[in-house]
């Protein structure tokens, strides 16, 4: 736990002016001139470069880990890899890196390219990322083009490699890229200090180097040319690495050196890797593996055990600030090693209630509309062209336009489930609106649907219920059964500690607050009754009610945003990361209604009854959001819904249906 | 109370798009295009023009009042009038107006000029104000000059008058200003719609008009030329006014017509006014007054009674949205009439915890440093050249420089008390630092000092303790006795309703919060112990400690502001109107230390012991501010001070005084 607390405090670090006693000292004049950041969450961890983060973590003795992935071969592989980024990102890696595959069109816009995968990790998964880049056989123009593109996409870190020469007849070119050093120099020459640069180290010497010492000298050249840190090739004995570090230090290499850890995951993959890297597997390892080479599970267990014990030695040596894992795009072994080492953060503390994007332009972003809470990648995509992000308060932005979302096919926006799986979850055949209600109920309760399948996602929620939403499960179940089809909600929170495991976020010692929120689709009949009921709840409840045609009813003040999540922290301004914003709600409305058709109706044949049912809902239901402003009291939104049902079940005699309809005419709803 | 609630709700009015059901209706397209305000407190009452405020209040049936003053003759009269503005402003007038005295250099920068008095009312007292302007015998250039200056000073409303011709030989000038109509046209021509324009109406006809009807036609011309509303000359019978309104309406004058109310306050002033205005006092009034003409109190009581009963008739007529009072720069009669009518707001609800300036440029201002809480006029003066005001959050501003405060002589910054009164309160002769402590204690406890005089103000506080601070009286008393000389403090508040009579502010239905704050001067010995103690309170307590030379010690994050007052309201973003801002604290420090010398030491002879004592404090004491970040818990700041005294009283044996001093050397304080 010490590490965890340290980490969160780092994230909200005090300025470097602070001396070790926690008191900073400055004369009047210099203080007057000091600049300060423009936003309360603009803290060092969010603005620091990777090399600075490493330095902070190293100085505080807070060990970290990082993860290496290679680009996928197929489009569905890309969807899977992005899901893996999200899952493995939740464990708290300091960074990930994506290898460069010269044969795979690595700099292109293809969804399987190294460039796109790294960009997606940064922009959509919020992961600090390093893009590998090999220079062998490339022109300067081509390399500069790749680097410019990487910069444009928000990538800030490059692993500069020579790469394997294509073919055996490779020769040095004059003024060309012959060694990684040339690439490091080129990056520094063309892009100054923009990129953090990583280079490769070879604990047993590069296979092509004349000698170990010769290779060390090459490494020194790479560092002198401007590299910021070193990641090593894999190795099998802690001593190999520790000797390497000593040798590096001896010749004046002072930058961080991260050991590359390769948990053995199978006999074949080990053989292949060894062949490619021209490494020798130590005899003591081969002796264990050979006898069990056909038992994958046994080998993997051994690999985990071997990696854990080696990592322990490394960490205890005091020479190793962080561990770099060659994941081979697999999760289990690496996660298990990290768990056993205590480096995997099961419940990472959040800087904000939503995952902060790692794109430099978005680093100051500290407020988002609540609507996209379950579709953050879509929000990021639709706002990617914004020049500024709402800086502190949403209202400061001049409500820039949202991009259209017609690109449901984009791999980072696609559902993780196949059409087949979706049909099983959402129904091979729908018979009525009621059968749609049942899908929602199954999702909420995590109970199998009538066909016996668990509903793991909905068009508006690609993941099972959040722990926070789970707190509301019983109420959600009850209202979904009756056609209040909830797609987003949060409970009210009146000052829980910022360290709360479910609703907490931000630095330690603070308090977080929420207003209760509920968002749902429901029929126009329900809306008619609801509007009647809502009059009783003025001004406690704010509402926005809109249908697909944009008929919009609200009691919001002057189109101002309503803060629904905020936090108070020691020595800071108020942070209000989530708002119900009337303007963006009308953009979200377009997306939320379109998802009925794009993700659900299109599963079925044209003109099929199932499709017509979804289409009917799309055309006729309203999207409603409700905020209970009275956060210190019990959430009244369930009472609002109860009152609506009560009114529908027992319409007052003097208020027959026709009169209700008249009220709506008065309210200019129809 | 209905009026009060209505008024506050008006202040935070929903947009005019709202229909009467409270629901606004807009198609998707128009909503997408809608602009919105950039700050959560930017509400209609703060941004509306005077004519719009009138309209809103008229529509909601919420009666208002306004107050007319004339410029003072002397500088001390100006100080008194500004104090009167503050006192009478607290009763909630919709506006005040300041008459134009052609003989008194009315457009000059003299502290007694009409222009300066009106400007001070707007800028320093936060009062919506109308400046009178007479055009008779003036050139267009001169008038345009006055109007430009008024605009530059933040004045937005003009009462356009002809004024009395100088001398009997006045003749119409061609293309000159012959009538108020000419002035109205000129304002509209030169300043378009910038100013709201008021004109005078004469319920019994202008004395120089050929006839009542002729005068009505002139009034119609003035309105047609662009006047927004009418204030009438005084009258003595409700019927006179009501007939006048009917006659105005009959010829097509539709703008608001405000009755000018003159509570009779004395026999001589009545005679003089009647002579000037060429009005006749009705027989029934003269019959009452003549017999008591030497009994001022009796006449004033009659005047109040007469005004109240006439106003009641006016208000009940339904023709009168608001009452305009000719105060003659006196308070008692007008306030009594307003109290009896129920229009005087004893405890006006505050839009923000501090009085909002009425200058158009400052209307969006919604955050201030806490330091100037008791010296708001000084804060306004020192920031008058800022182009932008921190918009929502202090940190958004690029910390513009504060103006120097060398201008203690400015009438709106001067103490209300004379040198003589100050000496009585603060001591004719000081004998020790202790005798200074006693002055602070007397101020806190509201008990007389050793010489038997109540201490009504201190250099940092021109008024007695605020009700909120009174809650802390016992603790403040205790610490001031021992030389913790408090000049600013607030208790912690954990979510009190925004309607709370003592700490509430903002629109109804919200909750307000505060972090406990304490600011004081204290000796360097105390600071040495305090710093020792504060280590125990990290990170709960934030501190800034500075001496006159700018030696500054703080544990603040990265020079970021700490929000210490904030509010959560239905349908709004978070409002955080008060911050402890490290940057502006160093500007405040200059002012706070200078006040020892400027306001206190200078009361005494050069080199006198009294002066030397104050000088010693100025040179050697520290200014300390403390924030308890843990607002939901009991305020720990008193415990901090207790711990400091405890440490001073019982220094631990292993921590002799020299060791304490060493700690401070470590903390780089010395």
PDB file of C-alpha atoms in Angstrom, chain A residues 12-15 17 19 22-28 31-32 34 36-40 42-43 391-397 399 511 513 515 538-539 542-543 550 552-555 557-563 566 568-574 576 581 583 586-587 589-590 629-633 667-669, chain B residues 12-15 17 19 21-28 31-32 34 36-40 42-43 391-396 399 511 513 515 538-539 542-543 550 552-555 557-563 566 568-574 576 581 583 586-587 589-590 629-633 667-669:
ATOM      1  CA  UNK A  12      -0.708  15.363  -7.353  1.00  0.00           C
ATOM      2  CA  UNK A  13       2.795  16.308  -6.540  1.00  0.00           C
ATOM      3  CA  UNK A  14       3.732  19.614  -5.025  1.00  0.00           C
ATOM      4  CA  UNK A  15       6.044  21.718  -7.068  1.00  0.00           C
ATOM      5  CA  UNK A  17      10.267  24.263  -5.220  1.00  0.00           C
ATOM      6  CA  UNK A  19      12.169  21.401  -0.007  1.00  0.00           C
ATOM      7  CA  UNK A  22       7.513  20.284   2.744  1.00  0.00           C
ATOM      8  CA  UNK A  23       7.999  24.007   3.061  1.00  0.00           C
ATOM      9  CA  UNK A  24       9.027  26.061   0.102  1.00  0.00           C
ATOM     10  CA  UNK A  25      10.865  29.258   0.570  1.00  0.00           C
ATOM     11  CA  UNK A  26      10.925  32.150  -1.765  1.00  0.00           C
ATOM     12  CA  UNK A  27      11.576  35.821  -1.562  1.00  0.00           C
ATOM     13  CA  UNK A  28       8.736  38.134  -2.338  1.00  0.00           C
ATOM     14  CA  UNK A  31       7.132  34.657  -5.942  1.00  0.00           C
ATOM     15  CA  UNK A  32       5.385  37.530  -7.571  1.00  0.00           C
ATOM     16  CA  UNK A  34       6.131  32.864 -10.570  1.00  0.00           C
ATOM     17  CA  UNK A  36       1.190  28.984 -12.194  1.00  0.00           C
ATOM     18  CA  UNK A  37      -0.804  26.384 -13.921  1.00  0.00           C
ATOM     19  CA  UNK A  38      -4.162  27.267 -15.297  1.00  0.00           C
ATOM     20  CA  UNK A  39      -6.139  24.337 -14.014  1.00  0.00           C
ATOM     21  CA  UNK A  40      -6.287  22.668 -10.619  1.00  0.00           C
ATOM     22  CA  UNK A  42      -2.830  20.130 -14.087  1.00  0.00           C
ATOM     23  CA  UNK A  43      -0.376  18.211 -11.988  1.00  0.00           C
ATOM     24  CA  UNK A 391     -10.330  24.426 -18.951  1.00  0.00           C
ATOM     25  CA  UNK A 392     -11.644  23.945 -15.480  1.00  0.00           C
ATOM     26  CA  UNK A 393     -15.257  24.626 -16.167  1.00  0.00           C
ATOM     27  CA  UNK A 394     -17.245  23.468 -19.118  1.00  0.00           C
ATOM     28  CA  UNK A 395     -18.889  26.830 -19.554  1.00  0.00           C
ATOM     29  CA  UNK A 396     -15.603  28.454 -20.435  1.00  0.00           C
ATOM     30  CA  UNK A 397     -15.523  26.705 -23.739  1.00  0.00           C
ATOM     31  CA  UNK A 399     -19.304  25.040 -27.088  1.00  0.00           C
ATOM     32  CA  UNK A 511     -13.766  14.697  -0.384  1.00  0.00           C
ATOM     33  CA  UNK A 513     -19.477  14.590  -4.087  1.00  0.00           C
ATOM     34  CA  UNK A 515     -25.603  14.544  -7.546  1.00  0.00           C
ATOM     35  CA  UNK A 538     -39.203  21.834  -9.032  1.00  0.00           C
ATOM     36  CA  UNK A 539     -36.487  23.076  -8.621  1.00  0.00           C
ATOM     37  CA  UNK A 542     -33.441  19.146 -13.393  1.00  0.00           C
ATOM     38  CA  UNK A 543     -34.526  17.305 -16.503  1.00  0.00           C
ATOM     39  CA  UNK A 550     -34.990  16.867 -31.410  1.00  0.00           C
ATOM     40  CA  UNK A 552     -36.604  18.987 -26.431  1.00  0.00           C
ATOM     41  CA  UNK A 553     -38.083  19.891 -23.049  1.00  0.00           C
ATOM     42  CA  UNK A 554     -36.018  21.061 -20.122  1.00  0.00           C
ATOM     43  CA  UNK A 555     -36.158  23.157 -16.994  1.00  0.00           C
ATOM     44  CA  UNK A 557     -31.256  27.420 -16.425  1.00  0.00           C
ATOM     45  CA  UNK A 558     -30.234  29.270 -19.508  1.00  0.00           C
ATOM     46  CA  UNK A 559     -28.545  26.221 -21.106  1.00  0.00           C
ATOM     47  CA  UNK A 560     -25.965  26.208 -18.321  1.00  0.00           C
ATOM     48  CA  UNK A 561     -24.156  23.037 -17.338  1.00  0.00           C
ATOM     49  CA  UNK A 562     -25.043  21.358 -14.052  1.00  0.00           C
ATOM     50  CA  UNK A 563     -22.049  20.003 -12.138  1.00  0.00           C
ATOM     51  CA  UNK A 566     -16.993  17.438  -7.910  1.00  0.00           C
ATOM     52  CA  UNK A 568     -12.607  19.319  -2.728  1.00  0.00           C
ATOM     53  CA  UNK A 569      -8.941  18.735  -1.993  1.00  0.00           C
ATOM     54  CA  UNK A 570      -6.316  20.205   0.323  1.00  0.00           C
ATOM     55  CA  UNK A 571      -4.776  23.380  -1.062  1.00  0.00           C
ATOM     56  CA  UNK A 572      -6.638  23.278  -4.369  1.00  0.00           C
ATOM     57  CA  UNK A 573      -9.429  24.867  -6.274  1.00  0.00           C
ATOM     58  CA  UNK A 574     -12.648  22.914  -6.696  1.00  0.00           C
ATOM     59  CA  UNK A 576     -15.774  19.434 -11.209  1.00  0.00           C
ATOM     60  CA  UNK A 581     -24.445  19.920 -20.214  1.00  0.00           C
ATOM     61  CA  UNK A 583     -25.762  21.697 -25.332  1.00  0.00           C
ATOM     62  CA  UNK A 586     -28.298  17.232 -28.017  1.00  0.00           C
ATOM     63  CA  UNK A 587     -25.188  15.806 -29.670  1.00  0.00           C
ATOM     64  CA  UNK A 589     -28.939  12.333 -28.237  1.00  0.00           C
ATOM     65  CA  UNK A 590     -28.033  11.801 -31.893  1.00  0.00           C
ATOM     66  CA  UNK A 629     -29.802  18.582  -7.108  1.00  0.00           C
ATOM     67  CA  UNK A 630     -30.318  17.911  -3.413  1.00  0.00           C
ATOM     68  CA  UNK A 631     -27.250  15.724  -2.966  1.00  0.00           C
ATOM     69  CA  UNK A 632     -27.250  15.687   0.869  1.00  0.00           C
ATOM     70  CA  UNK A 633     -30.723  14.108   0.947  1.00  0.00           C
ATOM     71  CA  UNK A 667     -46.053  22.236 -22.378  1.00  0.00           C
ATOM     72  CA  UNK A 668     -45.504  22.282 -26.142  1.00  0.00           C
ATOM     73  CA  UNK A 669     -44.196  18.751 -26.180  1.00  0.00           C
TER      74      UNK A 669
ATOM     75  CA  UNK B  12     -30.636  33.824 -10.456  1.00  0.00           C
ATOM     76  CA  UNK B  13     -33.337  33.882 -13.047  1.00  0.00           C
ATOM     77  CA  UNK B  14     -33.758  31.197 -15.613  1.00  0.00           C
ATOM     78  CA  UNK B  15     -33.505  32.328 -19.163  1.00  0.00           C
ATOM     79  CA  UNK B  17     -36.803  30.988 -23.028  1.00  0.00           C
ATOM     80  CA  UNK B  19     -42.262  29.355 -20.452  1.00  0.00           C
ATOM     81  CA  UNK B  21     -44.516  26.109 -16.694  1.00  0.00           C
ATOM     82  CA  UNK B  22     -40.829  26.350 -16.094  1.00  0.00           C
ATOM     83  CA  UNK B  23     -40.078  24.257 -19.135  1.00  0.00           C
ATOM     84  CA  UNK B  24     -38.343  25.703 -22.113  1.00  0.00           C
ATOM     85  CA  UNK B  25     -38.838  24.262 -25.496  1.00  0.00           C
ATOM     86  CA  UNK B  26     -36.485  24.416 -28.351  1.00  0.00           C
ATOM     87  CA  UNK B  27     -35.805  22.471 -31.442  1.00  0.00           C
ATOM     88  CA  UNK B  28     -32.510  20.714 -31.735  1.00  0.00           C
ATOM     89  CA  UNK B  31     -30.355  24.784 -29.235  1.00  0.00           C
ATOM     90  CA  UNK B  32     -27.143  23.730 -30.847  1.00  0.00           C
ATOM     91  CA  UNK B  34     -27.508  28.826 -28.615  1.00  0.00           C
ATOM     92  CA  UNK B  36     -24.332  30.441 -23.215  1.00  0.00           C
ATOM     93  CA  UNK B  37     -22.753  32.447 -20.532  1.00  0.00           C
ATOM     94  CA  UNK B  38     -19.192  31.800 -19.593  1.00  0.00           C
ATOM     95  CA  UNK B  39     -19.587  31.770 -15.865  1.00  0.00           C
ATOM     96  CA  UNK B  40     -22.100  30.128 -13.581  1.00  0.00           C
ATOM     97  CA  UNK B  42     -23.436  35.313 -14.792  1.00  0.00           C
ATOM     98  CA  UNK B  43     -27.123  35.679 -14.249  1.00  0.00           C
ATOM     99  CA  UNK B 391     -13.592  33.969 -14.924  1.00  0.00           C
ATOM    100  CA  UNK B 392     -14.870  31.202 -12.754  1.00  0.00           C
ATOM    101  CA  UNK B 393     -11.597  30.141 -11.304  1.00  0.00           C
ATOM    102  CA  UNK B 394      -8.819  32.340 -10.113  1.00  0.00           C
ATOM    103  CA  UNK B 395      -6.187  30.201 -11.750  1.00  0.00           C
ATOM    104  CA  UNK B 396      -7.507  31.035 -15.190  1.00  0.00           C
ATOM    105  CA  UNK B 399      -2.134  36.754 -12.375  1.00  0.00           C
ATOM    106  CA  UNK B 511     -25.638  24.457  -0.217  1.00  0.00           C
ATOM    107  CA  UNK B 513     -19.351  25.301   2.205  1.00  0.00           C
ATOM    108  CA  UNK B 515     -12.873  25.805   4.904  1.00  0.00           C
ATOM    109  CA  UNK B 538       0.402  18.189   7.208  1.00  0.00           C
ATOM    110  CA  UNK B 539      -1.353  18.103   4.770  1.00  0.00           C
ATOM    111  CA  UNK B 542      -2.109  24.936   4.488  1.00  0.00           C
ATOM    112  CA  UNK B 543      -0.135  27.943   5.622  1.00  0.00           C
ATOM    113  CA  UNK B 550       8.898  39.260   1.931  1.00  0.00           C
ATOM    114  CA  UNK B 552       7.846  33.745   2.750  1.00  0.00           C
ATOM    115  CA  UNK B 553       7.240  30.208   3.938  1.00  0.00           C
ATOM    116  CA  UNK B 554       4.418  28.057   2.666  1.00  0.00           C
ATOM    117  CA  UNK B 555       3.410  24.469   2.094  1.00  0.00           C
ATOM    118  CA  UNK B 557       1.029  23.273  -3.864  1.00  0.00           C
ATOM    119  CA  UNK B 558       2.770  24.880  -6.752  1.00  0.00           C
ATOM    120  CA  UNK B 559       1.429  28.376  -5.956  1.00  0.00           C
ATOM    121  CA  UNK B 560      -2.090  27.162  -6.698  1.00  0.00           C
ATOM    122  CA  UNK B 561      -5.113  28.851  -5.133  1.00  0.00           C
ATOM    123  CA  UNK B 562      -7.015  27.025  -2.403  1.00  0.00           C
ATOM    124  CA  UNK B 563     -10.787  27.389  -2.637  1.00  0.00           C
ATOM    125  CA  UNK B 566     -17.877  27.421  -2.514  1.00  0.00           C
ATOM    126  CA  UNK B 568     -23.470  23.982  -5.037  1.00  0.00           C
ATOM    127  CA  UNK B 569     -26.766  25.037  -6.593  1.00  0.00           C
ATOM    128  CA  UNK B 570     -29.543  23.401  -8.589  1.00  0.00           C
ATOM    129  CA  UNK B 571     -28.720  23.200 -12.278  1.00  0.00           C
ATOM    130  CA  UNK B 572     -25.420  25.068 -12.046  1.00  0.00           C
ATOM    131  CA  UNK B 573     -21.727  24.612 -12.121  1.00  0.00           C
ATOM    132  CA  UNK B 574     -19.830  24.911  -8.854  1.00  0.00           C
ATOM    133  CA  UNK B 576     -16.092  29.169  -5.681  1.00  0.00           C
ATOM    134  CA  UNK B 581      -4.296  32.702  -3.460  1.00  0.00           C
ATOM    135  CA  UNK B 583       0.316  35.097  -5.472  1.00  0.00           C
ATOM    136  CA  UNK B 586       2.167  38.771  -1.393  1.00  0.00           C
ATOM    137  CA  UNK B 587       0.386  41.887  -2.692  1.00  0.00           C
ATOM    138  CA  UNK B 589       1.028  41.499   2.577  1.00  0.00           C
ATOM    139  CA  UNK B 590       2.336  44.866   1.358  1.00  0.00           C
ATOM    140  CA  UNK B 629      -8.690  21.756   4.529  1.00  0.00           C
ATOM    141  CA  UNK B 630     -10.742  19.184   6.410  1.00  0.00           C
ATOM    142  CA  UNK B 631     -13.987  21.126   6.319  1.00  0.00           C
ATOM    143  CA  UNK B 632     -16.287  18.284   7.454  1.00  0.00           C
ATOM    144  CA  UNK B 633     -14.378  17.932  10.742  1.00  0.00           C
ATOM    145  CA  UNK B 667      13.403  25.505   7.222  1.00  0.00           C
ATOM    146  CA  UNK B 668      15.268  28.452   5.720  1.00  0.00           C
ATOM    147  CA  UNK B 669      13.173  30.944   7.536  1.00  0.00           C
TER     148      UNK B 669
END
